[in-house]
Amino acid sequence: MNFDTLLVKYAHLLVNFDTLLVKSMHLLVNFDTLLVKSMHLLVNFTFSRHKQSK
């Protein structure tokens, strides 16, 4: 096991970790968008209910 192969393996690990980070960030962003959308739906729903009750 020489130093070069260790470096290469470490670099691969870093790249894989990076990809995982990016993927989880995408998941987070998607989750955020879902949250915002559902909040909008809730707000619209309560507003329409409010208008109907008047």
Tab-separated table of N, CA and C in Angstrom, residues 2-3 5 10 16 33 41-42 45:
chain	number	residue	atom	x	y	z
A	2	ASN	N	0.992	1.911	-1.140
A	2	ASN	CA	1.836	3.100	-1.158
A	2	ASN	C	1.016	4.374	-0.964
A	3	PHE	N	1.704	5.456	-0.844
A	3	PHE	CA	1.076	6.729	-0.493
A	3	PHE	C	0.112	7.205	-1.576
A	5	THR	N	-1.823	5.464	-3.714
A	5	THR	CA	-3.133	4.811	-3.691
A	5	THR	C	-3.960	5.308	-2.513
A	10	TYR	N	-8.527	8.411	-0.711
A	10	TYR	CA	-9.018	9.524	0.100
A	10	TYR	C	-9.781	10.521	-0.760
A	16	ASN	N	-17.169	11.288	-2.988
A	16	ASN	CA	-18.415	10.624	-2.616
A	16	ASN	C	-19.145	11.386	-1.520
A	33	THR	N	-39.378	23.383	-0.089
A	33	THR	CA	-40.384	23.804	-1.056
A	33	THR	C	-41.725	23.172	-0.731
A	41	LEU	N	-51.049	26.345	0.906
A	41	LEU	CA	-52.337	25.655	0.828
A	41	LEU	C	-53.148	25.892	2.089
A	42	LEU	N	-52.502	25.761	3.229
A	42	LEU	CA	-53.188	25.977	4.501
A	42	LEU	C	-53.737	27.392	4.600
A	45	PHE	N	-56.620	27.805	2.309
A	45	PHE	CA	-57.762	27.077	2.850
A	45	PHE	C	-58.444	27.882	3.964
